[in-house]
mmCIF file of C-alpha atoms in Angstrom:
data_model
loop_
_atom_site.group_PDB
_atom_site.id
_atom_site.type_symbol
_atom_site.label_atom_id
_atom_site.label_comp_id
_atom_site.label_asym_id
_atom_site.label_seq_id
_atom_site.Cartn_x
_atom_site.Cartn_y
_atom_site.Cartn_z
ATOM 1 C CA MET Q 1 -47.314 -26.466 -64.566
ATOM 2 C CA GLY Q 2 -47.614 -23.097 -62.809
ATOM 3 C CA GLY Q 3 -47.007 -22.500 -59.114
ATOM 4 C CA VAL Q 4 -46.866 -25.738 -57.147
ATOM 5 C CA ASN Q 5 -47.595 -26.132 -53.444
ATOM 6 C CA ILE Q 6 -46.638 -28.986 -51.138
ATOM 7 C CA SER Q 7 -48.057 -30.121 -47.821
ATOM 8 C CA CYS Q 8 -48.313 -33.147 -45.580
ATOM 9 C CA GLY Q 9 -50.347 -33.620 -42.414
ATOM 10 C CA SER Q 10 -49.455 -30.791 -40.040
ATOM 11 C CA PHE Q 11 -46.877 -29.324 -42.473
ATOM 12 C CA GLN Q 12 -47.797 -26.666 -45.035
ATOM 13 C CA GLY Q 13 -45.016 -25.520 -47.373
ATOM 14 C CA GLU Q 14 -44.455 -21.925 -48.401
ATOM 15 C CA ASP Q 15 -46.576 -20.588 -51.265
ATOM 16 C CA LYS Q 16 -45.421 -22.076 -54.593
ATOM 17 C CA SER Q 17 -42.268 -23.513 -52.993
ATOM 18 C CA ALA Q 18 -42.557 -26.770 -54.947
ATOM 19 C CA THR Q 19 -42.614 -25.138 -58.385
ATOM 20 C CA ALA Q 20 -39.214 -26.694 -59.200
ATOM 21 C CA ILE Q 21 -40.290 -30.177 -58.064
ATOM 22 C CA GLU Q 22 -39.885 -31.821 -61.472
ATOM 23 C CA THR Q 23 -36.330 -30.501 -61.821
ATOM 24 C CA VAL Q 24 -35.488 -31.478 -58.253
ATOM 25 C CA LEU Q 25 -36.847 -35.000 -58.698
ATOM 26 C CA GLU Q 26 -35.006 -35.476 -61.987
ATOM 27 C CA GLU Q 27 -31.679 -34.176 -60.690
ATOM 28 C CA ALA Q 28 -31.866 -35.680 -57.178
ATOM 29 C CA VAL Q 29 -33.457 -39.030 -57.822
ATOM 30 C CA GLY Q 30 -33.685 -39.707 -61.558
ATOM 31 C CA GLN Q 31 -29.988 -39.149 -62.138
ATOM 32 C CA SER Q 32 -28.431 -40.481 -58.947
ATOM 33 C CA GLY Q 33 -30.958 -42.191 -56.683
ATOM 34 C CA SER Q 34 -31.066 -45.843 -55.640
ATOM 35 C CA ALA Q 35 -33.016 -48.351 -57.730
ATOM 36 C CA GLU Q 36 -35.931 -48.115 -55.274
ATOM 37 C CA ALA Q 37 -35.870 -44.297 -55.352
ATOM 38 C CA LYS Q 38 -35.818 -44.370 -59.165
ATOM 39 C CA GLU Q 39 -38.950 -46.562 -59.132
ATOM 40 C CA VAL Q 40 -40.667 -44.038 -56.863
ATOM 41 C CA PHE Q 41 -39.462 -41.221 -59.137
ATOM 42 C CA ALA Q 42 -40.903 -42.961 -62.228
ATOM 43 C CA GLY Q 43 -44.251 -43.439 -60.485
ATOM 44 C CA ILE Q 44 -44.387 -39.803 -59.395
ATOM 45 C CA MET Q 45 -43.562 -38.556 -62.880
ATOM 46 C CA GLN Q 46 -46.248 -40.806 -64.382
ATOM 47 C CA SER Q 47 -48.758 -39.551 -61.803
ATOM 48 C CA MET Q 48 -47.875 -35.936 -62.636
ATOM 49 C CA GLU Q 49 -48.490 -36.570 -66.328
ATOM 50 C CA GLN Q 50 -51.883 -38.141 -65.658
ATOM 51 C CA ALA Q 51 -53.162 -35.906 -62.850
ATOM 52 C CA GLU Q 52 -55.292 -32.838 -63.363
ATOM 53 C CA ASP Q 53 -54.274 -30.752 -60.362
ATOM 54 C CA HIS Q 54 -52.554 -32.804 -57.651
ATOM 55 C CA ILE Q 55 -50.720 -35.991 -56.749
ATOM 56 C CA LEU Q 56 -50.135 -37.902 -53.537
ATOM 57 C CA ILE Q 57 -46.805 -39.338 -52.487
ATOM 58 C CA TRP Q 58 -47.425 -42.101 -49.963
ATOM 59 C CA PRO Q 59 -45.377 -42.305 -46.732
ATOM 60 C CA ARG Q 60 -43.316 -45.317 -47.867
ATOM 61 C CA GLU Q 61 -42.441 -43.495 -51.096
ATOM 62 C CA ALA Q 62 -41.673 -40.270 -49.223
ATOM 63 C CA ARG Q 63 -39.328 -42.155 -46.867
ATOM 64 C CA THR Q 64 -37.464 -43.533 -49.903
ATOM 65 C CA LEU Q 65 -36.972 -40.019 -51.285
ATOM 66 C CA ILE Q 66 -35.465 -38.477 -48.150
ATOM 67 C CA PRO Q 67 -31.837 -39.704 -48.560
ATOM 68 C CA PRO Q 68 -31.409 -38.666 -52.222
ATOM 69 C CA LEU Q 69 -33.131 -35.322 -51.578
ATOM 70 C CA ARG Q 70 -30.833 -34.583 -48.639
ATOM 71 C CA ALA Q 71 -27.751 -35.606 -50.620
ATOM 72 C CA TYR Q 72 -28.849 -33.400 -53.517
ATOM 73 C CA ARG Q 73 -29.466 -30.468 -51.163
ATOM 74 C CA ASP Q 74 -25.952 -30.862 -49.791
ATOM 75 C CA ARG Q 75 -24.459 -31.046 -53.309
ATOM 76 C CA ILE Q 76 -26.187 -28.007 -54.765
ATOM 77 C CA GLY Q 77 -26.157 -25.909 -51.601
ATOM 78 C CA ILE Q 78 -22.520 -25.028 -52.192
ATOM 79 C CA ASP Q 79 -23.043 -23.786 -55.753
ATOM 80 C CA ALA Q 80 -26.541 -22.361 -55.688
ATOM 81 C CA GLY Q 81 -27.573 -18.989 -54.312
ATOM 82 C CA SER Q 82 -30.197 -18.692 -51.607
ATOM 83 C CA HIS Q 83 -32.795 -17.647 -54.197
ATOM 84 C CA ASP Q 84 -32.339 -20.806 -56.251
ATOM 85 C CA PRO Q 85 -35.812 -22.318 -56.783
ATOM 86 C CA ARG Q 86 -34.372 -25.821 -56.352
ATOM 87 C CA LEU Q 87 -33.222 -25.025 -52.811
ATOM 88 C CA TYR Q 88 -36.545 -23.353 -52.038
ATOM 89 C CA CYS Q 89 -38.301 -26.530 -53.229
ATOM 90 C CA LEU Q 90 -35.952 -28.874 -51.381
ATOM 91 C CA ILE Q 91 -36.501 -27.230 -48.004
ATOM 92 C CA ASP Q 92 -40.248 -27.858 -48.129
ATOM 93 C CA PHE Q 93 -40.090 -31.146 -50.055
ATOM 94 C CA ILE Q 94 -37.733 -32.712 -47.498
ATOM 95 C CA LYS Q 95 -39.859 -31.401 -44.610
ATOM 96 C CA ALA Q 96 -43.014 -32.793 -46.236
ATOM 97 C CA CYS Q 97 -41.366 -36.208 -46.712
ATOM 98 C CA GLU Q 98 -40.139 -36.217 -43.102
ATOM 99 C CA THR Q 99 -43.649 -35.316 -41.929
ATOM 100 C CA ALA Q 100 -45.108 -38.132 -44.043
ATOM 101 C CA ASP Q 101 -42.731 -40.580 -42.383
ATOM 102 C CA VAL Q 102 -43.614 -39.418 -38.849
ATOM 103 C CA GLU Q 103 -47.347 -38.723 -39.232
ATOM 104 C CA VAL Q 104 -48.048 -41.507 -41.760
ATOM 105 C CA GLU Q 105 -49.872 -39.081 -44.060
ATOM 106 C CA PRO Q 106 -49.340 -38.642 -47.795
ATOM 107 C CA VAL Q 107 -47.408 -35.728 -49.237
ATOM 108 C CA VAL Q 108 -49.784 -33.625 -51.330
ATOM 109 C CA VAL Q 109 -48.414 -31.795 -54.356
ATOM 110 C CA VAL Q 110 -50.958 -29.351 -55.846
ATOM 111 C CA TRP Q 111 -50.731 -27.148 -58.906
#
């Protein structure tokens, strides 16, 4: 997967900010998320494998991802430099999930 963009409703992430989304999902949710978050993670990963150029993350799923993404951001923020692609991804991924929760629109991940 090349450069990946993320958006949701009125929110448009920075160009290619979600390129590290697979790593972020694996490290934030796959390794330490709740059972519900891990189910969402598995569904997203399956969708990514099957999709041609984009996936949708529905508002309920996005809401489930917010706590493990925030916790992960707090954990890696201490060790990672400001140019770390995971942090770049997290900023926009969390904002997209928060927007999905408020605006009841799906998060769109496009590559």
